[in-house]
Amino acid sequence: MKKAVLSGERRQDLDGKIVSLLFYEPSTRTRTSFQQAALKLGALTVATENAKEFSSAVKGETMKDTTRIMNAYHFDAVVIRSDYEGAAEEAAEVSNCPIINAGDGAGQHPTQSLLDIFTIYEHFGKVDGLTIAFVGDLKYGRTVRSLSYLLGKFKDIKVHLVAPESLQMKEDILEYYKENGIEFEIHSDIAEIVDKVDVIYMTRAQKERMKEGENADGAGVVLNRELLDQVKEGSIVMHPLPRSSDINEIPEELTDDPRMMIFKEAENGLFTRMALLKMLIIG
Ligand code: NCD
C-alpha cells in the first residue's frame, strides 16, 4: 500500500464498497486516515463526526441498535470510535459486516498499534528483542495498552513503564506481560531509562478522562534536548499524537530531529489502514 500511494498508483481494490465511519469522540488522524484509506482503494465513505451529538446516541440508542442500522443499510465495514470501553465489541456481537475499533474510551486502539508496529519494523527490520519505554499517561492512554498486546506476539521484548504513580499501567496489562513473557519495570522519571531503550513511546495526559488527584503536571514524563541527546544510537521516539501544548511532552523544537518518528507514524497510519480495510472487506 505504501508503494502504491508513493508511486501515485490508482488502486480500485474496493471499487463499489462503502465504509461507514462513526466517531463519537474527537479524532483528526484516525478519522481522516480511515476515510482517505477507503478513498485511495476506490471505496466511498459515509462519515458521522461528533456522533455523540449528531446521531441517535443523543436519544439513548444503544451501540447494538446503531450497528443493526448500519447493517440494514448494507455498509461493507463500520469503523467506530466510542467514548466507552467495549463499544466496538458490542457492535461486533451483532454485526454482519466487519467492525473496526478506532478507539474505545480508555480501552483499546488496535489500529494505532498496527501502524506503530509497522513503524518500528520499518526502522529496525525486526520487533523481536527490542526494549520499549512507554512514557506518560499509561492508565488512560489506550494506544499503549493495545501496543502492549501486539508486543506480546513477539519474542524477548522488554518494557519500561514511566508514569506518575496515579497514572501507571493498569493491572490487566501487567498480567498480560507476565503471561506472555514480556519483562517489565516501573519508573517515574524518563531520565532513568532514556539511554537504555530502543523506542521511547511518549503519550499525552488524557485529561478528559482523569479523576481528581491524578497527576497530570508532566513531572518526569517530558522529553527535552538534553534527554534526547542521551539516547542510544539508532533509537527512535514515537507518539500517537496529538501531543499536548501545555505539558509539551515533545517540545516543538525537537520535531525535526531525525529520531522523531511521530509524523512518519501518522503517514504509516494511511498505509496500514488501507491494508486493513482491504483484508477485512475482500480478503
Ligand atoms: C490517540 C487516541 O485517540 O487514543 N490518538 C490517535 O488516535 N492518534 C492518542 C491520544 O488521544 O492521546
PDB file of C-alpha atoms and ligand atoms in Angstrom:
ATOM      1  CA  MET A   1       0.000   0.000   0.000  1.00  0.00           C
ATOM      2  CA  LYS A   2       2.870   2.330   0.768  1.00  0.00           C
ATOM      3  CA  LYS A   3       4.391   1.712  -2.656  1.00  0.00           C
ATOM      4  CA  ALA A   4       1.045   2.282  -4.329  1.00  0.00           C
ATOM      5  CA  VAL A   5       0.473   5.609  -2.582  1.00  0.00           C
ATOM      6  CA  LEU A   6       4.018   6.855  -3.119  1.00  0.00           C
ATOM      7  CA  SER A   7       4.008   5.943  -6.792  1.00  0.00           C
ATOM      8  CA  GLY A   8       0.601   7.521  -7.394  1.00  0.00           C
ATOM      9  CA  GLU A   9      -0.949   4.210  -8.480  1.00  0.00           C
ATOM     10  CA  ARG A  10      -4.762   4.390  -8.531  1.00  0.00           C
ATOM     11  CA  ARG A  11      -5.986   1.247  -6.818  1.00  0.00           C
ATOM     12  CA  GLN A  12      -9.549   0.049  -7.188  1.00  0.00           C
ATOM     13  CA  ASP A  13      -9.491  -2.925  -4.788  1.00  0.00           C
ATOM     14  CA  LEU A  14     -12.609  -1.678  -3.014  1.00  0.00           C
ATOM     15  CA  ASP A  15     -14.498  -0.333  -6.024  1.00  0.00           C
ATOM     16  CA  GLY A  16     -18.208  -0.220  -5.198  1.00  0.00           C
ATOM     17  CA  LYS A  17     -17.673  -0.763  -1.464  1.00  0.00           C
ATOM     18  CA  ILE A  18     -18.926   1.740   1.109  1.00  0.00           C
ATOM     19  CA  VAL A  19     -17.465   2.209   4.582  1.00  0.00           C
ATOM     20  CA  SER A  20     -19.309   3.810   7.497  1.00  0.00           C
ATOM     21  CA  LEU A  21     -17.262   5.929   9.909  1.00  0.00           C
ATOM     22  CA  LEU A  22     -18.951   6.503  13.245  1.00  0.00           C
ATOM     23  CA  PHE A  23     -16.922   8.789  15.506  1.00  0.00           C
ATOM     24  CA  TYR A  24     -18.348   9.526  18.953  1.00  0.00           C
ATOM     25  CA  GLU A  25     -15.091  11.077  20.216  1.00  0.00           C
ATOM     26  CA  PRO A  26     -12.833  13.717  18.654  1.00  0.00           C
ATOM     27  CA  SER A  27     -10.295  12.483  16.118  1.00  0.00           C
ATOM     28  CA  THR A  28      -8.039  14.005  13.496  1.00  0.00           C
ATOM     29  CA  ARG A  29      -5.661  11.270  12.351  1.00  0.00           C
ATOM     30  CA  THR A  30      -7.743   8.151  12.787  1.00  0.00           C
ATOM     31  CA  ARG A  31     -10.858   9.507  11.105  1.00  0.00           C
ATOM     32  CA  THR A  32      -9.108  11.255   8.238  1.00  0.00           C
ATOM     33  CA  SER A  33      -6.721   8.383   7.537  1.00  0.00           C
ATOM     34  CA  PHE A  34      -9.506   5.791   7.511  1.00  0.00           C
ATOM     35  CA  GLN A  35     -11.523   7.942   5.153  1.00  0.00           C
ATOM     36  CA  GLN A  36      -8.521   8.578   2.933  1.00  0.00           C
ATOM     37  CA  ALA A  37      -7.591   4.866   3.055  1.00  0.00           C
ATOM     38  CA  ALA A  38     -11.059   3.932   1.782  1.00  0.00           C
ATOM     39  CA  LEU A  39     -10.924   6.570  -0.981  1.00  0.00           C
ATOM     40  CA  LYS A  40      -7.414   5.523  -2.040  1.00  0.00           C
ATOM     41  CA  LEU A  41      -8.764   1.998  -2.610  1.00  0.00           C
ATOM     42  CA  GLY A  42     -11.740   3.195  -4.637  1.00  0.00           C
ATOM     43  CA  ALA A  43     -14.343   2.840  -1.854  1.00  0.00           C
ATOM     44  CA  LEU A  44     -16.739   5.551  -0.717  1.00  0.00           C
ATOM     45  CA  THR A  45     -17.419   6.609   2.859  1.00  0.00           C
ATOM     46  CA  VAL A  46     -20.296   7.938   4.933  1.00  0.00           C
ATOM     47  CA  ALA A  47     -18.847   9.694   7.961  1.00  0.00           C
ATOM     48  CA  THR A  48     -20.580  10.797  11.151  1.00  0.00           C
ATOM     49  CA  GLU A  49     -18.376  13.084  13.190  1.00  0.00           C
ATOM     50  CA  ASN A  50     -19.340  14.025  16.692  1.00  0.00           C
ATOM     51  CA  ALA A  51     -21.793  11.115  16.701  1.00  0.00           C
ATOM     52  CA  LYS A  52     -22.499  11.686  20.386  1.00  0.00           C
ATOM     53  CA  GLU A  53     -24.391  14.786  19.362  1.00  0.00           C
ATOM     54  CA  PHE A  54     -25.313  14.128  15.727  1.00  0.00           C
ATOM     55  CA  SER A  55     -26.525  10.529  15.934  1.00  0.00           C
ATOM     56  CA  SER A  56     -29.407   8.879  17.773  1.00  0.00           C
ATOM     57  CA  ALA A  57     -26.984   8.239  20.652  1.00  0.00           C
ATOM     58  CA  VAL A  58     -28.312  11.546  21.933  1.00  0.00           C
ATOM     59  CA  LYS A  59     -31.768   9.903  22.101  1.00  0.00           C
ATOM     60  CA  GLY A  60     -30.367   6.951  24.032  1.00  0.00           C
ATOM     61  CA  GLU A  61     -29.905   4.481  21.201  1.00  0.00           C
ATOM     62  CA  THR A  62     -27.546   1.611  22.041  1.00  0.00           C
ATOM     63  CA  MET A  63     -24.417   0.717  20.076  1.00  0.00           C
ATOM     64  CA  LYS A  64     -26.044  -2.579  19.143  1.00  0.00           C
ATOM     65  CA  ASP A  65     -29.068  -0.895  17.583  1.00  0.00           C
ATOM     66  CA  THR A  66     -26.909   1.644  15.749  1.00  0.00           C
ATOM     67  CA  THR A  67     -24.894  -1.266  14.347  1.00  0.00           C
ATOM     68  CA  ARG A  68     -28.064  -3.082  13.251  1.00  0.00           C
ATOM     69  CA  ILE A  69     -28.967   0.064  11.338  1.00  0.00           C
ATOM     70  CA  MET A  70     -25.557   0.191   9.634  1.00  0.00           C
ATOM     71  CA  ASN A  71     -26.130  -3.432   8.643  1.00  0.00           C
ATOM     72  CA  ALA A  72     -29.612  -2.611   7.357  1.00  0.00           C
ATOM     73  CA  TYR A  73     -28.045  -0.037   5.032  1.00  0.00           C
ATOM     74  CA  HIS A  74     -25.568  -2.620   3.708  1.00  0.00           C
ATOM     75  CA  PHE A  75     -22.263  -1.000   4.585  1.00  0.00           C
ATOM     76  CA  ASP A  76     -19.237  -3.163   3.863  1.00  0.00           C
ATOM     77  CA  ALA A  77     -17.435  -2.209   7.093  1.00  0.00           C
ATOM     78  CA  VAL A  78     -18.063   0.086  10.051  1.00  0.00           C
ATOM     79  CA  VAL A  79     -15.256   1.992  11.780  1.00  0.00           C
ATOM     80  CA  ILE A  80     -16.231   3.025  15.313  1.00  0.00           C
ATOM     81  CA  ARG A  81     -14.572   5.378  17.773  1.00  0.00           C
ATOM     82  CA  SER A  82     -16.519   5.499  21.007  1.00  0.00           C
ATOM     83  CA  ASP A  83     -16.134   7.008  24.434  1.00  0.00           C
ATOM     84  CA  TYR A  84     -16.523   3.812  26.433  1.00  0.00           C
ATOM     85  CA  GLU A  85     -14.641   0.569  26.735  1.00  0.00           C
ATOM     86  CA  GLY A  86     -16.193  -2.399  24.983  1.00  0.00           C
ATOM     87  CA  ALA A  87     -18.303  -0.435  22.475  1.00  0.00           C
ATOM     88  CA  ALA A  88     -16.716  -1.966  19.378  1.00  0.00           C
ATOM     89  CA  GLU A  89     -17.093  -5.407  20.909  1.00  0.00           C
ATOM     90  CA  GLU A  90     -20.816  -4.806  21.454  1.00  0.00           C
ATOM     91  CA  ALA A  91     -21.131  -3.714  17.836  1.00  0.00           C
ATOM     92  CA  ALA A  92     -19.215  -6.765  16.597  1.00  0.00           C
ATOM     93  CA  GLU A  93     -21.529  -9.088  18.527  1.00  0.00           C
ATOM     94  CA  VAL A  94     -24.480  -8.130  16.335  1.00  0.00           C
ATOM     95  CA  SER A  95     -22.829  -7.047  13.095  1.00  0.00           C
ATOM     96  CA  ASN A  96     -22.795  -8.997   9.852  1.00  0.00           C
ATOM     97  CA  CYS A  97     -20.009  -6.836   8.393  1.00  0.00           C
ATOM     98  CA  PRO A  98     -16.531  -6.119   9.828  1.00  0.00           C
ATOM     99  CA  ILE A  99     -16.388  -3.703  12.767  1.00  0.00           C
ATOM    100  CA  ILE A 100     -13.114  -1.842  13.279  1.00  0.00           C
ATOM    101  CA  ASN A 101     -12.327  -0.465  16.713  1.00  0.00           C
ATOM    102  CA  ALA A 102     -10.887   3.013  16.162  1.00  0.00           C
ATOM    103  CA  GLY A 103     -10.550   3.615  19.920  1.00  0.00           C
ATOM    104  CA  ASP A 104     -12.988   2.719  22.707  1.00  0.00           C
ATOM    105  CA  GLY A 105     -12.687   5.093  25.668  1.00  0.00           C
ATOM    106  CA  ALA A 106      -9.708   4.160  27.827  1.00  0.00           C
ATOM    107  CA  GLY A 107      -9.865   0.618  26.458  1.00  0.00           C
ATOM    108  CA  GLN A 108      -8.079  -0.185  23.220  1.00  0.00           C
ATOM    109  CA  HIS A 109      -6.920   1.371  19.956  1.00  0.00           C
ATOM    110  CA  PRO A 110      -5.750  -1.604  17.904  1.00  0.00           C
ATOM    111  CA  THR A 111      -5.277   0.082  14.520  1.00  0.00           C
ATOM    112  CA  GLN A 112      -2.892   2.592  16.118  1.00  0.00           C
ATOM    113  CA  SER A 113      -0.810  -0.407  17.244  1.00  0.00           C
ATOM    114  CA  LEU A 114      -0.678  -1.808  13.729  1.00  0.00           C
ATOM    115  CA  LEU A 115       0.815   1.447  12.463  1.00  0.00           C
ATOM    116  CA  ASP A 116       3.128   1.630  15.478  1.00  0.00           C
ATOM    117  CA  ILE A 117       4.434  -1.899  14.927  1.00  0.00           C
ATOM    118  CA  PHE A 118       4.827  -1.182  11.204  1.00  0.00           C
ATOM    119  CA  THR A 119       6.858   1.950  12.042  1.00  0.00           C
ATOM    120  CA  ILE A 120       9.058   0.004  14.476  1.00  0.00           C
ATOM    121  CA  TYR A 121       9.508  -2.843  11.995  1.00  0.00           C
ATOM    122  CA  GLU A 122      10.400  -0.472   9.158  1.00  0.00           C
ATOM    123  CA  HIS A 123      13.065   1.218  11.244  1.00  0.00           C
ATOM    124  CA  PHE A 124      14.674  -1.783  12.939  1.00  0.00           C
ATOM    125  CA  GLY A 125      13.827  -4.519  10.414  1.00  0.00           C
ATOM    126  CA  LYS A 126      12.521  -6.554  13.359  1.00  0.00           C
ATOM    127  CA  VAL A 127      10.485  -6.276  16.545  1.00  0.00           C
ATOM    128  CA  ASP A 128      11.881  -9.257  18.483  1.00  0.00           C
ATOM    129  CA  GLY A 129      14.440  -8.347  21.115  1.00  0.00           C
ATOM    130  CA  LEU A 130      13.583  -4.642  21.375  1.00  0.00           C
ATOM    131  CA  THR A 131      13.260  -2.611  24.562  1.00  0.00           C
ATOM    132  CA  ILE A 132      10.455  -0.071  24.635  1.00  0.00           C
ATOM    133  CA  ALA A 133       9.655   2.679  27.121  1.00  0.00           C
ATOM    134  CA  PHE A 134       6.033   3.747  27.471  1.00  0.00           C
ATOM    135  CA  VAL A 135       6.023   7.254  28.903  1.00  0.00           C
ATOM    136  CA  GLY A 136       3.210   9.440  30.223  1.00  0.00           C
ATOM    137  CA  ASP A 137      -0.394   8.588  30.961  1.00  0.00           C
ATOM    138  CA  LEU A 138      -0.381   4.801  30.845  1.00  0.00           C
ATOM    139  CA  LYS A 139      -3.634   4.464  32.764  1.00  0.00           C
ATOM    140  CA  TYR A 140      -5.980   6.197  30.346  1.00  0.00           C
ATOM    141  CA  GLY A 141      -3.903   6.142  27.162  1.00  0.00           C
ATOM    142  CA  ARG A 142      -5.369   3.356  25.056  1.00  0.00           C
ATOM    143  CA  THR A 143      -2.567   3.259  22.469  1.00  0.00           C
ATOM    144  CA  VAL A 144       0.000   1.843  24.908  1.00  0.00           C
ATOM    145  CA  ARG A 145      -2.498  -0.758  26.070  1.00  0.00           C
ATOM    146  CA  SER A 146      -3.085  -2.022  22.527  1.00  0.00           C
ATOM    147  CA  LEU A 147       0.603  -1.870  21.617  1.00  0.00           C
ATOM    148  CA  SER A 148       1.314  -3.983  24.707  1.00  0.00           C
ATOM    149  CA  TYR A 149      -0.969  -6.691  23.324  1.00  0.00           C
ATOM    150  CA  LEU A 150       0.763  -6.669  19.960  1.00  0.00           C
ATOM    151  CA  LEU A 151       4.231  -6.742  21.523  1.00  0.00           C
ATOM    152  CA  GLY A 152       3.154  -9.930  23.291  1.00  0.00           C
ATOM    153  CA  LYS A 153       3.178 -11.609  19.878  1.00  0.00           C
ATOM    154  CA  PHE A 154       6.956 -11.054  19.576  1.00  0.00           C
ATOM    155  CA  LYS A 155       9.960 -12.552  21.373  1.00  0.00           C
ATOM    156  CA  ASP A 156      12.287 -11.124  24.019  1.00  0.00           C
ATOM    157  CA  ILE A 157      10.503  -7.818  24.478  1.00  0.00           C
ATOM    158  CA  LYS A 158      11.303  -5.619  27.453  1.00  0.00           C
ATOM    159  CA  VAL A 159       9.090  -2.735  28.531  1.00  0.00           C
ATOM    160  CA  HIS A 160       9.860   0.220  30.822  1.00  0.00           C
ATOM    161  CA  LEU A 161       6.725   1.866  32.196  1.00  0.00           C
ATOM    162  CA  VAL A 162       7.373   5.530  33.018  1.00  0.00           C
ATOM    163  CA  ALA A 163       4.445   7.364  34.634  1.00  0.00           C
ATOM    164  CA  PRO A 164       3.396   9.182  37.799  1.00  0.00           C
ATOM    165  CA  GLU A 165       2.112   6.596  40.277  1.00  0.00           C
ATOM    166  CA  SER A 166      -1.522   7.631  39.806  1.00  0.00           C
ATOM    167  CA  LEU A 167      -1.297   7.068  36.046  1.00  0.00           C
ATOM    168  CA  GLN A 168       0.655   3.810  35.869  1.00  0.00           C
ATOM    169  CA  MET A 169      -0.302   0.937  33.587  1.00  0.00           C
ATOM    170  CA  LYS A 170      -3.345  -0.968  34.840  1.00  0.00           C
ATOM    171  CA  GLU A 171      -3.140  -4.446  36.315  1.00  0.00           C
ATOM    172  CA  ASP A 172      -4.778  -6.208  33.332  1.00  0.00           C
ATOM    173  CA  ILE A 173      -1.856  -5.269  31.069  1.00  0.00           C
ATOM    174  CA  LEU A 174       0.752  -6.126  33.733  1.00  0.00           C
ATOM    175  CA  GLU A 175      -0.872  -9.572  33.954  1.00  0.00           C
ATOM    176  CA  TYR A 176      -0.712  -9.854  30.187  1.00  0.00           C
ATOM    177  CA  TYR A 177       3.020  -9.029  30.262  1.00  0.00           C
ATOM    178  CA  LYS A 178       3.582 -11.809  32.806  1.00  0.00           C
ATOM    179  CA  GLU A 179       1.559 -14.348  30.853  1.00  0.00           C
ATOM    180  CA  ASN A 180       3.285 -13.501  27.576  1.00  0.00           C
ATOM    181  CA  GLY A 181       6.902 -13.351  28.671  1.00  0.00           C
ATOM    182  CA  ILE A 182       7.308  -9.567  28.462  1.00  0.00           C
ATOM    183  CA  GLU A 183       9.772  -8.355  31.059  1.00  0.00           C
ATOM    184  CA  PHE A 184       8.744  -5.014  32.586  1.00  0.00           C
ATOM    185  CA  GLU A 185       9.992  -2.375  35.023  1.00  0.00           C
ATOM    186  CA  ILE A 186       8.152   0.529  36.632  1.00  0.00           C
ATOM    187  CA  HIS A 187       9.657   4.039  36.723  1.00  0.00           C
ATOM    188  CA  SER A 188       8.529   7.592  37.434  1.00  0.00           C
ATOM    189  CA  ASP A 189      11.195   9.560  35.572  1.00  0.00           C
ATOM    190  CA  ILE A 190      12.161   9.288  31.928  1.00  0.00           C
ATOM    191  CA  ALA A 191      15.776  10.201  32.850  1.00  0.00           C
ATOM    192  CA  GLU A 192      16.135   6.727  34.433  1.00  0.00           C
ATOM    193  CA  ILE A 193      15.671   4.869  31.138  1.00  0.00           C
ATOM    194  CA  VAL A 194      16.406   7.222  28.282  1.00  0.00           C
ATOM    195  CA  ASP A 195      19.785   5.639  27.450  1.00  0.00           C
ATOM    196  CA  LYS A 196      18.566   2.045  27.840  1.00  0.00           C
ATOM    197  CA  VAL A 197      15.808   1.682  25.261  1.00  0.00           C
ATOM    198  CA  ASP A 198      15.344   1.279  21.508  1.00  0.00           C
ATOM    199  CA  VAL A 199      11.963   3.014  21.388  1.00  0.00           C
ATOM    200  CA  ILE A 200      10.724   5.879  23.554  1.00  0.00           C
ATOM    201  CA  TYR A 201       6.944   5.899  23.142  1.00  0.00           C
ATOM    202  CA  MET A 202       5.626   9.196  24.524  1.00  0.00           C
ATOM    203  CA  THR A 203       1.946   9.820  25.280  1.00  0.00           C
ATOM    204  CA  ARG A 204      -0.367  12.697  26.130  1.00  0.00           C
ATOM    205  CA  ALA A 205      -2.008  13.149  29.538  1.00  0.00           C
ATOM    206  CA  GLN A 206      -5.622  12.121  28.856  1.00  0.00           C
ATOM    207  CA  LYS A 207      -7.029  14.957  30.947  1.00  0.00           C
ATOM    208  CA  GLU A 208     -10.521  14.397  29.601  1.00  0.00           C
ATOM    209  CA  ARG A 209     -10.597  11.016  31.373  1.00  0.00           C
ATOM    210  CA  MET A 210      -8.824  11.875  34.638  1.00  0.00           C
ATOM    211  CA  LYS A 211     -10.304  11.973  38.117  1.00  0.00           C
ATOM    212  CA  GLU A 212      -9.317  14.298  40.942  1.00  0.00           C
ATOM    213  CA  GLY A 213      -5.920  13.565  42.462  1.00  0.00           C
ATOM    214  CA  GLU A 214      -4.496  12.099  39.284  1.00  0.00           C
ATOM    215  CA  ASN A 215      -1.260  13.812  38.443  1.00  0.00           C
ATOM    216  CA  ALA A 216      -1.056  15.417  35.028  1.00  0.00           C
ATOM    217  CA  ASP A 217       1.617  18.033  35.712  1.00  0.00           C
ATOM    218  CA  GLY A 218       4.105  16.298  33.434  1.00  0.00           C
ATOM    219  CA  ALA A 219       6.827  15.751  36.044  1.00  0.00           C
ATOM    220  CA  GLY A 220       9.215  13.047  34.818  1.00  0.00           C
ATOM    221  CA  VAL A 221       7.363  12.407  31.553  1.00  0.00           C
ATOM    222  CA  VAL A 222       8.579  15.242  29.315  1.00  0.00           C
ATOM    223  CA  LEU A 223      11.350  14.957  26.752  1.00  0.00           C
ATOM    224  CA  ASN A 224      13.902  17.719  26.168  1.00  0.00           C
ATOM    225  CA  ARG A 225      17.078  18.177  24.117  1.00  0.00           C
ATOM    226  CA  GLU A 226      19.351  17.139  26.991  1.00  0.00           C
ATOM    227  CA  LEU A 227      17.488  13.846  27.466  1.00  0.00           C
ATOM    228  CA  LEU A 228      17.205  13.196  23.750  1.00  0.00           C
ATOM    229  CA  ASP A 229      20.954  13.542  23.365  1.00  0.00           C
ATOM    230  CA  GLN A 230      21.458  10.654  25.781  1.00  0.00           C
ATOM    231  CA  VAL A 231      19.561   8.060  23.738  1.00  0.00           C
ATOM    232  CA  LYS A 232      21.368   5.047  22.263  1.00  0.00           C
ATOM    233  CA  GLU A 233      22.435   5.213  18.660  1.00  0.00           C
ATOM    234  CA  GLY A 234      19.617   4.031  16.402  1.00  0.00           C
ATOM    235  CA  SER A 235      16.886   4.673  18.993  1.00  0.00           C
ATOM    236  CA  ILE A 236      13.657   6.341  17.974  1.00  0.00           C
ATOM    237  CA  VAL A 237      10.953   8.462  19.593  1.00  0.00           C
ATOM    238  CA  MET A 238       7.285   7.775  18.905  1.00  0.00           C
ATOM    239  CA  HIS A 239       3.996   9.415  19.917  1.00  0.00           C
ATOM    240  CA  PRO A 240       0.491   8.581  18.634  1.00  0.00           C
ATOM    241  CA  LEU A 241      -0.304  12.328  18.611  1.00  0.00           C
ATOM    242  CA  PRO A 242      -1.841  14.733  19.409  1.00  0.00           C
ATOM    243  CA  ARG A 243       0.991  15.999  21.617  1.00  0.00           C
ATOM    244  CA  SER A 244      -0.221  18.464  24.187  1.00  0.00           C
ATOM    245  CA  SER A 245       0.855  22.079  24.030  1.00  0.00           C
ATOM    246  CA  ASP A 246       0.561  22.632  27.804  1.00  0.00           C
ATOM    247  CA  ILE A 247       2.576  19.708  29.196  1.00  0.00           C
ATOM    248  CA  ASN A 248       4.598  19.806  25.991  1.00  0.00           C
ATOM    249  CA  GLU A 249       5.843  16.209  26.317  1.00  0.00           C
ATOM    250  CA  ILE A 250       7.650  16.548  22.973  1.00  0.00           C
ATOM    251  CA  PRO A 251       8.550  20.229  22.549  1.00  0.00           C
ATOM    252  CA  GLU A 252       8.130  21.779  19.099  1.00  0.00           C
ATOM    253  CA  GLU A 253      11.906  22.365  18.753  1.00  0.00           C
ATOM    254  CA  LEU A 254      12.530  18.597  18.737  1.00  0.00           C
ATOM    255  CA  THR A 255      10.089  17.973  15.877  1.00  0.00           C
ATOM    256  CA  ASP A 256      12.651  17.749  13.073  1.00  0.00           C
ATOM    257  CA  ASP A 257      15.171  15.660  14.965  1.00  0.00           C
ATOM    258  CA  PRO A 258      15.883  12.582  12.809  1.00  0.00           C
ATOM    259  CA  ARG A 259      14.974  10.275  15.704  1.00  0.00           C
ATOM    260  CA  MET A 260      11.409  11.615  15.790  1.00  0.00           C
ATOM    261  CA  MET A 261       9.044   9.167  14.089  1.00  0.00           C
ATOM    262  CA  ILE A 262       5.877  10.989  15.048  1.00  0.00           C
ATOM    263  CA  PHE A 263       4.751  12.177  11.630  1.00  0.00           C
ATOM    264  CA  LYS A 264       6.022   9.055   9.921  1.00  0.00           C
ATOM    265  CA  GLU A 265       3.743   7.080  12.250  1.00  0.00           C
ATOM    266  CA  ALA A 266       0.794   9.174  11.122  1.00  0.00           C
ATOM    267  CA  GLU A 267       1.684   8.583   7.459  1.00  0.00           C
ATOM    268  CA  ASN A 268       2.042   4.863   8.111  1.00  0.00           C
ATOM    269  CA  GLY A 269      -1.482   5.005   9.513  1.00  0.00           C
ATOM    270  CA  LEU A 270      -2.764   5.598   5.988  1.00  0.00           C
ATOM    271  CA  PHE A 271      -0.922   2.582   4.560  1.00  0.00           C
ATOM    272  CA  THR A 272      -1.799   0.172   7.360  1.00  0.00           C
ATOM    273  CA  ARG A 273      -5.459   1.217   7.355  1.00  0.00           C
ATOM    274  CA  MET A 274      -5.614   0.699   3.594  1.00  0.00           C
ATOM    275  CA  ALA A 275      -4.236  -2.807   4.063  1.00  0.00           C
ATOM    276  CA  LEU A 276      -6.634  -3.496   6.911  1.00  0.00           C
ATOM    277  CA  LEU A 277      -9.722  -2.326   5.007  1.00  0.00           C
ATOM    278  CA  LYS A 278      -8.778  -4.443   2.013  1.00  0.00           C
ATOM    279  CA  MET A 279      -8.100  -7.535   4.132  1.00  0.00           C
ATOM    280  CA  LEU A 280     -11.337  -7.190   6.077  1.00  0.00           C
ATOM    281  CA  ILE A 281     -13.619  -6.345   3.178  1.00  0.00           C
ATOM    282  CA  ILE A 282     -12.366  -8.510   0.317  1.00  0.00           C
ATOM    283  CA  GLY A 283      -9.634 -10.630   1.881  1.00  0.00           C
TER     284      GLY A 283
HETATM  285  C1  NCD B   1      -4.738   8.718  20.311  1.00  0.00           C
HETATM  286  C2  NCD B   1      -6.122   8.274  20.734  1.00  0.00           C
HETATM  287  O1  NCD B   1      -7.116   8.759  20.213  1.00  0.00           O
HETATM  288  O2  NCD B   1      -6.160   7.401  21.596  1.00  0.00           O
HETATM  289  N1  NCD B   1      -4.748   9.472  19.137  1.00  0.00           N
HETATM  290  C3  NCD B   1      -4.671   8.832  17.934  1.00  0.00           C
HETATM  291  O3  NCD B   1      -5.554   8.093  17.546  1.00  0.00           O
HETATM  292  N2  NCD B   1      -3.551   9.007  17.213  1.00  0.00           N
HETATM  293  C4  NCD B   1      -3.934   9.322  21.378  1.00  0.00           C
HETATM  294  C5  NCD B   1      -4.492  10.435  22.201  1.00  0.00           C
HETATM  295  O4  NCD B   1      -5.615  10.904  22.024  1.00  0.00           O
HETATM  296  O5  NCD B   1      -3.760  10.865  23.085  1.00  0.00           O
END
